[in-house]
């Protein structure tokens, strides 16, 4: 296990916190399953009495029929206790599993939005879906094992009182087996980790395949991607078989203890059970020993599975910890209500704290570089004043998107600070949200719900505001052409809309929120000339708003009150379009292609 | 009675056939194991009876030692069976998974647009993995346990036919009841799995939209949606659990009856002097021996239900047939020109049935010429590109490639000949090489380097730590949108299609980079037919022809130079508007 921070909790501590999340439910679970596992003590005793009655060694003085009836009644009791146990276990698993899932998922949304997850979506998805399930398993197994341990203790006392030497013979091999099993821990842990990683690669390959299905089809790459899947599946198969060898060897070791135990029992009983001494060890005693042996051996089986599950859970929790990006792992088990039976209160808007309306926004020595590639922006000082229309431009890879993302807290700052009306912004990610700021990313994501739900995204927006947002985004003509209008379902990631419609739907989503500052990253990249012009023209309707726009399009550059020109991640020049065109080669280079031959047909 | 074993075998028959030898070995191991397991209590009976009859001590020890020896052999076989079963199960389902993935990839875009990748993952990985579990668990546990039960019944019947009948009846009734319960439970399991898939879809989609959600302050809303989903799922999870519970309860209850009857019959026969005390113990231990198979079968019932729901879904998926297929394809003639003519003949198309996106579109582009496709967003430009790659098919009319209907070309051949670069570039969690070649390992390094340097990506490549082997992330982390776009161009270069379609391909590039690309694009279009979908007039200045679409209709089609010089043309007005825009 890797300790990610000194404050991090051990696996045991995490599991303990999870057990305490619904303490009554979990206590009930432990109690119920302890009973389930304890009840079989009684039929064993009745069976012993049954055989003793037949061979004339009866001690309880019950009739055969009473014994038979008792056996039946006890079996029914077993059924009822198991029923009760499951009634507690089912909701408990759901509640704790989803507490974990919700905590991991929720934490991801406290990270800078453009780098909220490390690794692929498929990986994270797997962790949230499957790893939480492994932990659920562990919590259930703990209930079982504690019941088994209680059973074993009581069974040992009973057997010791019947014949101490034989009882020790039954139990000593068990202890050996448990010891061996613990020695095997490491290898099982590693084998399971390899298997889980192989699972993730397969799942990842599938996700990629279907997320890019259009490109795959167009490129005729179907067969090659299926071959790649086959190769990854083969790796997974090998991992699964390897894990299975270890697991079944362990299982077999446990299974053998019963058989060897019974054999030993027979060997020792050989002298005791001969007719002359039959009173010292009866057939009934033998039946009881074998009966209990079977159950006690269950303990070793359960114990073995518990060890495997503990290892798997440890891997699972480590992987979840990995998603926290350095936050203490107590986040995973933070208690919060999970409203499953009571009506759900409406979502409250995200809390953003207090601040005065925007007068000016400033960055000082803002630096944001990607930790592995070292690319990004450095030492950016800029100021945006209320009511301005500022365009950030530059070549590909000059850091335009990185700059706005860093300013809005969507990427973590490496250094520097951001000031809102001269006051430093503590956490830009929670600060730069509506009604302070609204943003449309370069590749906006829509969700598979209705167009209206996508635009609202949970915000309380009046119908009138919604209509004006649609108009602001120049989406009204498209909307009129849609049969179901605003209730049109946009499909997975919005694919039922055209590229331009998706972008403008995202813009409408932004305009549906009143904000001091509107930030567009390359909004017009999928728009035609006329639509783009209308979009920029209509910005004039938003009185007093401030705009920060990433673009290299002429229509945007011409409207700019000021242009910030980036080059190789540094602020290269700043000024109006005419100033920059007059003085700056870089600006002229960017402008020239846009200019093109269109001027002189 | 619906036992999914038949369905399962039907589904996996082909895959298991290749594994015949190993399946036979597996069966042998299981049967031998069962034989030994049944033999063991016989040894114990002998032991008890002989101990009661004052047998020789050495003989008793011999019996005990034989018992231990047999037990060990059986364990070794159990390990062999488990490992073999795991291996066979994965081999068979891996092949199934591959075929299913290939089948789903071949389905129409309409299907993919309405099904999230997360849900497909759940089907192809989740459901098929259930089938692998089903194989290892089912074959070893359920079939093995079934055989064990039969063996036990035969062994008991040899002691006393009546006891055999009684226990046999008990076992049959128990199984019948379990099957009924199982059938009753399936719909609840299906409903639960549907909720689980919905939850999975939600998680996957929101994880790709973290930037949007955070920046728009919709975190609480998203968590609220999550809670809403969980709340709707909870009762289904509960009901599905109840199904399992009832199954559970019924088995234990049935067993209570069984064991009581066995003890009663045994004691009656002993009291009548018909059997020895060892035999009473034998009957008792055989009945006890039934507990494990019945318990395991019962535990497997849930897996069985899950598997049968999975089988149903896998079969449903296989049953879907793409509407776009090779039914009308003919063997491709060798004489297709490298730069084919492209003709739309009265093409009408709609994504949904009643809202046409293209109305009666006709035009003809000579081979080797370049067409600039203009129009407002939503005018149908992208649709033209999609029709040309046969991602969709015209509702009316036809599209001709080199004078022949596209339907006559096998899809694989068509997509070699027609290349499309879209705005969204899918990057794979794989090396640069694999991303550029799309996992085609037949393409040489020289060809890849040539393609990349032709696009001015040579310098970018030298900056990468491991060159062609540098791993990219599927989300595109560490690579800019522009670089990704260039990479997509490189993919196209390597495939060398006869018709090249660039759909808004350069819109993400800043002008400086775009200029670099212009050179490459010109080279790509050389000796090829090209269609460029662009929003900027600058982009279409190298085109021979211009097509302007408006609300899915052809507004204008003609040679660019003719249109540009004709003041009555729409293209002329567009150029004017743009000029005005520049001068404003």
PDB file of C-alpha atoms in Angstrom, chain A residues 47 50-51 54 64 68 72 75 79 82-83 86 90-91 94 98 102 105-106 109-111 113 116 120 124-125 129 203-204 206-208 210-214 217-219 222 224-226 228-229 233 236-237 240-241 244-245 248 252 256 259 262-263 266-267 270 273-275 283 286-287 290 339-340 342-345 347-350 375 394-396 405 429-430 433-434 439 441-442 444-445 447-449 457-458 483 492-493 495 504 509 513 525-529 531 533-534 552 554 558 589-590 592-594 597-599 601, chain B residues 40 44 47 51-52 54-55 57 60-61 64 67-68 71 74-75 79 82-83 86-87 90-91 94 97-98 101-102 104-107 109 112-113 115-117 120-122 124-125 200 203-208 210-221 223-228 230-231 233-234 237-238 241 244-245 248-249 252 256-257 260 263-264 267 270-271 277 280-281 284 354 375-377 391 415 420 422-423 426 428-429 438-440 463 474 482 495 507-513 515 535-536 541 575 578-579 581-582:
ATOM      1  CA  UNK A  47     -27.554 -35.451  15.294  1.00  0.00           C
ATOM      2  CA  UNK A  50     -29.855 -39.221  17.293  1.00  0.00           C
ATOM      3  CA  UNK A  51     -26.995 -41.659  16.670  1.00  0.00           C
ATOM      4  CA  UNK A  54     -29.831 -45.552  18.051  1.00  0.00           C
ATOM      5  CA  UNK A  64     -36.524 -40.347  18.123  1.00  0.00           C
ATOM      6  CA  UNK A  68     -36.481 -35.587  14.141  1.00  0.00           C
ATOM      7  CA  UNK A  72     -36.706 -29.945  11.180  1.00  0.00           C
ATOM      8  CA  UNK A  75     -33.514 -26.118   9.789  1.00  0.00           C
ATOM      9  CA  UNK A  79     -33.777 -20.358   6.924  1.00  0.00           C
ATOM     10  CA  UNK A  82     -30.619 -16.187   6.787  1.00  0.00           C
ATOM     11  CA  UNK A  83     -33.649 -14.306   5.514  1.00  0.00           C
ATOM     12  CA  UNK A  86     -30.112 -10.791   3.775  1.00  0.00           C
ATOM     13  CA  UNK A  90     -28.910  -5.839   0.753  1.00  0.00           C
ATOM     14  CA  UNK A  91     -29.646  -2.234   1.771  1.00  0.00           C
ATOM     15  CA  UNK A  94     -26.182  -0.445  -1.554  1.00  0.00           C
ATOM     16  CA  UNK A  98     -22.805   4.277  -3.110  1.00  0.00           C
ATOM     17  CA  UNK A 102     -20.630   9.345  -4.487  1.00  0.00           C
ATOM     18  CA  UNK A 105     -17.415  11.144  -7.988  1.00  0.00           C
ATOM     19  CA  UNK A 106     -18.087  14.250  -5.905  1.00  0.00           C
ATOM     20  CA  UNK A 109     -15.817  17.786  -9.210  1.00  0.00           C
ATOM     21  CA  UNK A 110     -13.748  19.677  -6.662  1.00  0.00           C
ATOM     22  CA  UNK A 111     -10.657  19.281  -8.863  1.00  0.00           C
ATOM     23  CA  UNK A 113     -12.284  20.963 -14.222  1.00  0.00           C
ATOM     24  CA  UNK A 116     -10.252  16.607 -12.911  1.00  0.00           C
ATOM     25  CA  UNK A 120      -8.796   7.855 -19.046  1.00  0.00           C
ATOM     26  CA  UNK A 124     -12.032   6.160 -13.590  1.00  0.00           C
ATOM     27  CA  UNK A 125     -15.383   4.761 -14.586  1.00  0.00           C
ATOM     28  CA  UNK A 129     -18.259   1.053 -10.674  1.00  0.00           C
ATOM     29  CA  UNK A 203     -12.658  -1.632 -20.668  1.00  0.00           C
ATOM     30  CA  UNK A 204     -10.640   1.364 -21.779  1.00  0.00           C
ATOM     31  CA  UNK A 206     -13.867  -0.601 -25.591  1.00  0.00           C
ATOM     32  CA  UNK A 207     -14.698   2.912 -24.445  1.00  0.00           C
ATOM     33  CA  UNK A 208     -12.271   4.425 -26.928  1.00  0.00           C
ATOM     34  CA  UNK A 210     -17.149   3.460 -29.229  1.00  0.00           C
ATOM     35  CA  UNK A 211     -16.392   7.052 -28.336  1.00  0.00           C
ATOM     36  CA  UNK A 212     -14.573   7.375 -31.624  1.00  0.00           C
ATOM     37  CA  UNK A 213     -16.866   5.065 -33.552  1.00  0.00           C
ATOM     38  CA  UNK A 214     -17.389   7.571 -36.350  1.00  0.00           C
ATOM     39  CA  UNK A 217     -15.754   3.495 -39.272  1.00  0.00           C
ATOM     40  CA  UNK A 218     -14.650   6.200 -41.652  1.00  0.00           C
ATOM     41  CA  UNK A 219     -11.061   5.013 -41.478  1.00  0.00           C
ATOM     42  CA  UNK A 222     -12.892  -1.796 -37.308  1.00  0.00           C
ATOM     43  CA  UNK A 224      -7.726  -3.512 -36.446  1.00  0.00           C
ATOM     44  CA  UNK A 225      -9.403  -2.212 -33.309  1.00  0.00           C
ATOM     45  CA  UNK A 226     -11.050  -5.564 -32.724  1.00  0.00           C
ATOM     46  CA  UNK A 228      -6.282  -4.765 -30.473  1.00  0.00           C
ATOM     47  CA  UNK A 229      -9.158  -5.675 -28.174  1.00  0.00           C
ATOM     48  CA  UNK A 233      -8.343  -9.671 -23.786  1.00  0.00           C
ATOM     49  CA  UNK A 236      -6.440 -10.366 -19.271  1.00  0.00           C
ATOM     50  CA  UNK A 237      -7.124 -14.051 -19.739  1.00  0.00           C
ATOM     51  CA  UNK A 240      -7.275 -14.253 -14.738  1.00  0.00           C
ATOM     52  CA  UNK A 241      -5.927 -17.788 -15.089  1.00  0.00           C
ATOM     53  CA  UNK A 244      -7.344 -18.482 -10.499  1.00  0.00           C
ATOM     54  CA  UNK A 245      -4.414 -20.872  -9.992  1.00  0.00           C
ATOM     55  CA  UNK A 248      -7.924 -22.435  -6.236  1.00  0.00           C
ATOM     56  CA  UNK A 252      -7.924 -26.600  -2.189  1.00  0.00           C
ATOM     57  CA  UNK A 256      -8.041 -30.562   2.222  1.00  0.00           C
ATOM     58  CA  UNK A 259     -10.560 -34.322   4.529  1.00  0.00           C
ATOM     59  CA  UNK A 262     -11.617 -36.453   9.014  1.00  0.00           C
ATOM     60  CA  UNK A 263      -8.851 -38.922   8.126  1.00  0.00           C
ATOM     61  CA  UNK A 266     -10.684 -41.867  11.768  1.00  0.00           C
ATOM     62  CA  UNK A 267      -7.105 -42.842  12.614  1.00  0.00           C
ATOM     63  CA  UNK A 270      -9.828 -46.418  15.269  1.00  0.00           C
ATOM     64  CA  UNK A 273     -14.352 -46.721  18.698  1.00  0.00           C
ATOM     65  CA  UNK A 274     -13.670 -50.416  18.902  1.00  0.00           C
ATOM     66  CA  UNK A 275     -16.655 -52.031  20.570  1.00  0.00           C
ATOM     67  CA  UNK A 283     -20.825 -43.055  16.681  1.00  0.00           C
ATOM     68  CA  UNK A 286     -17.979 -39.149  15.581  1.00  0.00           C
ATOM     69  CA  UNK A 287     -20.982 -37.695  13.686  1.00  0.00           C
ATOM     70  CA  UNK A 290     -17.358 -34.603  11.387  1.00  0.00           C
ATOM     71  CA  UNK A 339     -31.509  10.232   0.466  1.00  0.00           C
ATOM     72  CA  UNK A 340     -32.940   6.957  -0.775  1.00  0.00           C
ATOM     73  CA  UNK A 342     -37.311  10.348   1.474  1.00  0.00           C
ATOM     74  CA  UNK A 343     -38.132  12.860  -1.196  1.00  0.00           C
ATOM     75  CA  UNK A 344     -35.110  14.638  -2.575  1.00  0.00           C
ATOM     76  CA  UNK A 345     -34.717  18.334  -1.858  1.00  0.00           C
ATOM     77  CA  UNK A 347     -30.355  21.070  -5.609  1.00  0.00           C
ATOM     78  CA  UNK A 348     -28.988  24.249  -4.096  1.00  0.00           C
ATOM     79  CA  UNK A 349     -26.911  26.429  -6.403  1.00  0.00           C
ATOM     80  CA  UNK A 350     -23.164  25.972  -5.957  1.00  0.00           C
ATOM     81  CA  UNK A 375       4.236  23.087 -21.839  1.00  0.00           C
ATOM     82  CA  UNK A 394      -1.782  33.298 -30.885  1.00  0.00           C
ATOM     83  CA  UNK A 395      -0.553  30.347 -32.868  1.00  0.00           C
ATOM     84  CA  UNK A 396      -1.459  26.786 -32.227  1.00  0.00           C
ATOM     85  CA  UNK A 405      -8.371  27.623 -18.124  1.00  0.00           C
ATOM     86  CA  UNK A 429     -12.285  27.136  -9.467  1.00  0.00           C
ATOM     87  CA  UNK A 430     -15.048  27.886  -6.994  1.00  0.00           C
ATOM     88  CA  UNK A 433     -18.682  30.434 -11.741  1.00  0.00           C
ATOM     89  CA  UNK A 434     -22.004  32.129 -12.494  1.00  0.00           C
ATOM     90  CA  UNK A 439     -17.559  29.884 -19.773  1.00  0.00           C
ATOM     91  CA  UNK A 441     -14.919  25.388 -23.389  1.00  0.00           C
ATOM     92  CA  UNK A 442     -13.225  24.687 -26.690  1.00  0.00           C
ATOM     93  CA  UNK A 444     -18.120  21.685 -25.036  1.00  0.00           C
ATOM     94  CA  UNK A 445     -19.787  18.544 -23.771  1.00  0.00           C
ATOM     95  CA  UNK A 447     -25.251  15.330 -22.018  1.00  0.00           C
ATOM     96  CA  UNK A 448     -27.825  12.821 -23.181  1.00  0.00           C
ATOM     97  CA  UNK A 449     -30.894  14.660 -21.975  1.00  0.00           C
ATOM     98  CA  UNK A 457     -28.034  22.428 -16.370  1.00  0.00           C
ATOM     99  CA  UNK A 458     -29.946  22.748 -13.145  1.00  0.00           C
ATOM    100  CA  UNK A 483     -39.643  18.810 -34.335  1.00  0.00           C
ATOM    101  CA  UNK A 492     -25.033  10.846 -26.301  1.00  0.00           C
ATOM    102  CA  UNK A 493     -22.634  13.801 -25.921  1.00  0.00           C
ATOM    103  CA  UNK A 495     -24.264  13.867 -31.305  1.00  0.00           C
ATOM    104  CA  UNK A 504     -24.150  27.213 -29.925  1.00  0.00           C
ATOM    105  CA  UNK A 509     -26.046  27.310 -21.762  1.00  0.00           C
ATOM    106  CA  UNK A 513     -26.671  32.402 -16.715  1.00  0.00           C
ATOM    107  CA  UNK A 525     -14.659  27.418 -34.675  1.00  0.00           C
ATOM    108  CA  UNK A 526     -17.581  25.451 -36.085  1.00  0.00           C
ATOM    109  CA  UNK A 527     -19.663  28.431 -37.203  1.00  0.00           C
ATOM    110  CA  UNK A 528     -20.104  29.878 -40.653  1.00  0.00           C
ATOM    111  CA  UNK A 529     -19.330  33.521 -41.381  1.00  0.00           C
ATOM    112  CA  UNK A 531     -23.787  32.963 -37.988  1.00  0.00           C
ATOM    113  CA  UNK A 533     -21.267  37.716 -37.289  1.00  0.00           C
ATOM    114  CA  UNK A 534     -24.751  37.541 -35.829  1.00  0.00           C
ATOM    115  CA  UNK A 552      -8.026  33.989 -34.184  1.00  0.00           C
ATOM    116  CA  UNK A 554     -11.138  38.112 -38.009  1.00  0.00           C
ATOM    117  CA  UNK A 558     -11.876  43.317 -35.274  1.00  0.00           C
ATOM    118  CA  UNK A 589       1.354  36.339 -39.702  1.00  0.00           C
ATOM    119  CA  UNK A 590      -1.800  35.265 -37.899  1.00  0.00           C
ATOM    120  CA  UNK A 592      -2.640  37.153 -43.067  1.00  0.00           C
ATOM    121  CA  UNK A 593      -4.128  33.715 -43.565  1.00  0.00           C
ATOM    122  CA  UNK A 594      -7.504  34.790 -42.267  1.00  0.00           C
ATOM    123  CA  UNK A 597      -7.513  35.827 -51.026  1.00  0.00           C
ATOM    124  CA  UNK A 598     -11.065  36.445 -49.941  1.00  0.00           C
ATOM    125  CA  UNK A 599     -10.385  40.153 -50.261  1.00  0.00           C
ATOM    126  CA  UNK A 601     -11.784  37.425 -55.649  1.00  0.00           C
TER     127      UNK A 601
ATOM    128  CA  UNK B  40     -15.395 -41.481   0.540  1.00  0.00           C
ATOM    129  CA  UNK B  44     -16.412 -44.246   6.497  1.00  0.00           C
ATOM    130  CA  UNK B  47     -14.885 -48.053   9.040  1.00  0.00           C
ATOM    131  CA  UNK B  51     -14.999 -50.654  14.295  1.00  0.00           C
ATOM    132  CA  UNK B  52     -18.323 -51.669  15.864  1.00  0.00           C
ATOM    133  CA  UNK B  54     -14.133 -55.204  16.538  1.00  0.00           C
ATOM    134  CA  UNK B  55     -12.085 -55.350  13.377  1.00  0.00           C
ATOM    135  CA  UNK B  57      -6.675 -52.152  14.237  1.00  0.00           C
ATOM    136  CA  UNK B  60      -8.963 -49.628  10.420  1.00  0.00           C
ATOM    137  CA  UNK B  61      -5.792 -47.558  10.024  1.00  0.00           C
ATOM    138  CA  UNK B  64      -8.347 -44.210   7.312  1.00  0.00           C
ATOM    139  CA  UNK B  67      -9.510 -42.063   2.923  1.00  0.00           C
ATOM    140  CA  UNK B  68      -6.848 -39.359   3.288  1.00  0.00           C
ATOM    141  CA  UNK B  71      -9.113 -36.879  -0.560  1.00  0.00           C
ATOM    142  CA  UNK B  74      -9.480 -35.271  -5.418  1.00  0.00           C
ATOM    143  CA  UNK B  75      -8.167 -31.852  -4.363  1.00  0.00           C
ATOM    144  CA  UNK B  79      -7.474 -27.350  -8.777  1.00  0.00           C
ATOM    145  CA  UNK B  82     -10.874 -24.828 -11.713  1.00  0.00           C
ATOM    146  CA  UNK B  83      -7.881 -23.551 -13.666  1.00  0.00           C
ATOM    147  CA  UNK B  86     -11.191 -20.514 -16.076  1.00  0.00           C
ATOM    148  CA  UNK B  87      -8.933 -20.778 -19.098  1.00  0.00           C
ATOM    149  CA  UNK B  90     -12.011 -16.883 -20.963  1.00  0.00           C
ATOM    150  CA  UNK B  91     -10.800 -18.233 -24.281  1.00  0.00           C
ATOM    151  CA  UNK B  94     -12.747 -13.525 -25.455  1.00  0.00           C
ATOM    152  CA  UNK B  97     -16.274 -10.479 -27.050  1.00  0.00           C
ATOM    153  CA  UNK B  98     -14.237  -9.817 -30.170  1.00  0.00           C
ATOM    154  CA  UNK B 101     -17.359  -5.764 -30.612  1.00  0.00           C
ATOM    155  CA  UNK B 102     -16.877  -6.201 -34.362  1.00  0.00           C
ATOM    156  CA  UNK B 104     -21.463  -3.548 -32.791  1.00  0.00           C
ATOM    157  CA  UNK B 105     -18.844  -1.480 -34.627  1.00  0.00           C
ATOM    158  CA  UNK B 106     -20.566  -2.510 -37.832  1.00  0.00           C
ATOM    159  CA  UNK B 107     -23.955  -1.215 -36.664  1.00  0.00           C
ATOM    160  CA  UNK B 109     -24.507   5.410 -36.651  1.00  0.00           C
ATOM    161  CA  UNK B 112     -24.346   4.551 -31.826  1.00  0.00           C
ATOM    162  CA  UNK B 113     -25.910   7.970 -31.464  1.00  0.00           C
ATOM    163  CA  UNK B 115     -26.354   4.254 -27.158  1.00  0.00           C
ATOM    164  CA  UNK B 116     -23.630   5.582 -24.883  1.00  0.00           C
ATOM    165  CA  UNK B 117     -20.136   4.050 -24.995  1.00  0.00           C
ATOM    166  CA  UNK B 120     -21.926  -0.618 -24.755  1.00  0.00           C
ATOM    167  CA  UNK B 121     -18.992  -1.281 -22.462  1.00  0.00           C
ATOM    168  CA  UNK B 122     -21.440  -2.731 -19.967  1.00  0.00           C
ATOM    169  CA  UNK B 124     -19.640  -6.125 -24.345  1.00  0.00           C
ATOM    170  CA  UNK B 125     -17.448  -6.347 -21.294  1.00  0.00           C
ATOM    171  CA  UNK B 200     -23.039   3.762 -15.497  1.00  0.00           C
ATOM    172  CA  UNK B 203     -21.140   8.521 -14.547  1.00  0.00           C
ATOM    173  CA  UNK B 204     -19.243   8.028 -17.815  1.00  0.00           C
ATOM    174  CA  UNK B 205     -20.810  11.045 -19.510  1.00  0.00           C
ATOM    175  CA  UNK B 206     -20.366  13.414 -16.598  1.00  0.00           C
ATOM    176  CA  UNK B 207     -16.746  12.359 -16.148  1.00  0.00           C
ATOM    177  CA  UNK B 208     -16.070  13.593 -19.675  1.00  0.00           C
ATOM    178  CA  UNK B 210     -16.045  17.956 -15.755  1.00  0.00           C
ATOM    179  CA  UNK B 211     -14.828  21.194 -17.313  1.00  0.00           C
ATOM    180  CA  UNK B 212     -18.313  22.288 -18.381  1.00  0.00           C
ATOM    181  CA  UNK B 213     -19.918  21.283 -15.105  1.00  0.00           C
ATOM    182  CA  UNK B 214     -17.378  23.051 -12.927  1.00  0.00           C
ATOM    183  CA  UNK B 215     -17.174  26.213 -14.946  1.00  0.00           C
ATOM    184  CA  UNK B 216     -20.944  26.592 -15.040  1.00  0.00           C
ATOM    185  CA  UNK B 217     -21.354  25.997 -11.314  1.00  0.00           C
ATOM    186  CA  UNK B 218     -23.447  22.910 -11.937  1.00  0.00           C
ATOM    187  CA  UNK B 219     -21.662  20.648  -9.462  1.00  0.00           C
ATOM    188  CA  UNK B 220     -24.494  20.563  -6.953  1.00  0.00           C
ATOM    189  CA  UNK B 221     -26.944  19.961  -9.758  1.00  0.00           C
ATOM    190  CA  UNK B 223     -24.692  15.516  -7.551  1.00  0.00           C
ATOM    191  CA  UNK B 224     -28.426  16.025  -7.272  1.00  0.00           C
ATOM    192  CA  UNK B 225     -28.920  14.138 -10.519  1.00  0.00           C
ATOM    193  CA  UNK B 226     -26.716  11.366  -9.135  1.00  0.00           C
ATOM    194  CA  UNK B 227     -28.860  11.188  -6.010  1.00  0.00           C
ATOM    195  CA  UNK B 228     -32.003  11.119  -8.126  1.00  0.00           C
ATOM    196  CA  UNK B 230     -29.638   6.314  -6.950  1.00  0.00           C
ATOM    197  CA  UNK B 231     -33.009   6.950  -5.429  1.00  0.00           C
ATOM    198  CA  UNK B 233     -32.409   2.566  -8.543  1.00  0.00           C
ATOM    199  CA  UNK B 234     -32.742   1.654  -4.858  1.00  0.00           C
ATOM    200  CA  UNK B 237     -31.951  -3.166  -6.228  1.00  0.00           C
ATOM    201  CA  UNK B 238     -34.094  -4.108  -3.276  1.00  0.00           C
ATOM    202  CA  UNK B 241     -32.280  -8.740  -3.833  1.00  0.00           C
ATOM    203  CA  UNK B 244     -32.417 -13.868  -4.408  1.00  0.00           C
ATOM    204  CA  UNK B 245     -33.787 -14.035  -0.873  1.00  0.00           C
ATOM    205  CA  UNK B 248     -32.506 -18.761  -0.684  1.00  0.00           C
ATOM    206  CA  UNK B 249     -35.365 -19.273   1.706  1.00  0.00           C
ATOM    207  CA  UNK B 252     -33.132 -24.025   2.992  1.00  0.00           C
ATOM    208  CA  UNK B 256     -35.029 -29.097   6.227  1.00  0.00           C
ATOM    209  CA  UNK B 257     -37.684 -31.480   4.951  1.00  0.00           C
ATOM    210  CA  UNK B 260     -35.595 -34.992   8.398  1.00  0.00           C
ATOM    211  CA  UNK B 263     -33.031 -39.509   9.232  1.00  0.00           C
ATOM    212  CA  UNK B 264     -36.539 -40.836   9.773  1.00  0.00           C
ATOM    213  CA  UNK B 267     -33.795 -44.870  11.827  1.00  0.00           C
ATOM    214  CA  UNK B 270     -32.279 -49.680  11.486  1.00  0.00           C
ATOM    215  CA  UNK B 271     -34.937 -50.339  14.085  1.00  0.00           C
ATOM    216  CA  UNK B 277     -25.521 -48.368  12.067  1.00  0.00           C
ATOM    217  CA  UNK B 280     -27.560 -45.165   8.796  1.00  0.00           C
ATOM    218  CA  UNK B 281     -24.507 -42.939   9.012  1.00  0.00           C
ATOM    219  CA  UNK B 284     -27.089 -39.352   6.844  1.00  0.00           C
ATOM    220  CA  UNK B 354     -40.029  13.211 -40.961  1.00  0.00           C
ATOM    221  CA  UNK B 375     -23.555  26.816 -46.118  1.00  0.00           C
ATOM    222  CA  UNK B 376     -24.838  27.936 -42.748  1.00  0.00           C
ATOM    223  CA  UNK B 377     -24.505  25.565 -39.816  1.00  0.00           C
ATOM    224  CA  UNK B 391     -22.194   6.268 -42.473  1.00  0.00           C
ATOM    225  CA  UNK B 415     -13.705   3.413 -46.859  1.00  0.00           C
ATOM    226  CA  UNK B 420     -12.715  11.941 -44.053  1.00  0.00           C
ATOM    227  CA  UNK B 422     -13.607  15.420 -38.921  1.00  0.00           C
ATOM    228  CA  UNK B 423     -13.253  18.131 -36.372  1.00  0.00           C
ATOM    229  CA  UNK B 426     -10.389  10.451 -31.421  1.00  0.00           C
ATOM    230  CA  UNK B 428      -6.320   6.343 -28.356  1.00  0.00           C
ATOM    231  CA  UNK B 429      -4.540   5.481 -25.142  1.00  0.00           C
ATOM    232  CA  UNK B 438      -4.796   3.269 -36.278  1.00  0.00           C
ATOM    233  CA  UNK B 439      -3.137   0.031 -35.114  1.00  0.00           C
ATOM    234  CA  UNK B 440      -2.073  -1.050 -38.565  1.00  0.00           C
ATOM    235  CA  UNK B 463      10.268  16.891 -29.053  1.00  0.00           C
ATOM    236  CA  UNK B 474      -7.303   9.031 -24.943  1.00  0.00           C
ATOM    237  CA  UNK B 482      -4.259  21.535 -33.405  1.00  0.00           C
ATOM    238  CA  UNK B 495      -4.241   5.720 -46.213  1.00  0.00           C
ATOM    239  CA  UNK B 507     -11.352  25.263 -37.935  1.00  0.00           C
ATOM    240  CA  UNK B 508      -9.399  24.553 -34.749  1.00  0.00           C
ATOM    241  CA  UNK B 509      -6.119  25.691 -36.181  1.00  0.00           C
ATOM    242  CA  UNK B 510      -4.847  29.199 -35.827  1.00  0.00           C
ATOM    243  CA  UNK B 511      -3.976  30.820 -39.125  1.00  0.00           C
ATOM    244  CA  UNK B 512      -0.213  30.413 -38.746  1.00  0.00           C
ATOM    245  CA  UNK B 513      -0.510  26.670 -38.275  1.00  0.00           C
ATOM    246  CA  UNK B 515      -0.819  27.897 -43.422  1.00  0.00           C
ATOM    247  CA  UNK B 535     -16.935  28.164 -42.966  1.00  0.00           C
ATOM    248  CA  UNK B 536     -14.362  30.600 -44.132  1.00  0.00           C
ATOM    249  CA  UNK B 541     -10.031  29.717 -52.524  1.00  0.00           C
ATOM    250  CA  UNK B 575     -17.385  37.322 -51.015  1.00  0.00           C
ATOM    251  CA  UNK B 578     -16.749  38.995 -46.215  1.00  0.00           C
ATOM    252  CA  UNK B 579     -14.847  41.844 -47.793  1.00  0.00           C
ATOM    253  CA  UNK B 581     -16.577  42.539 -42.884  1.00  0.00           C
ATOM    254  CA  UNK B 582     -12.847  42.939 -43.330  1.00  0.00           C
TER     255      UNK B 582
END
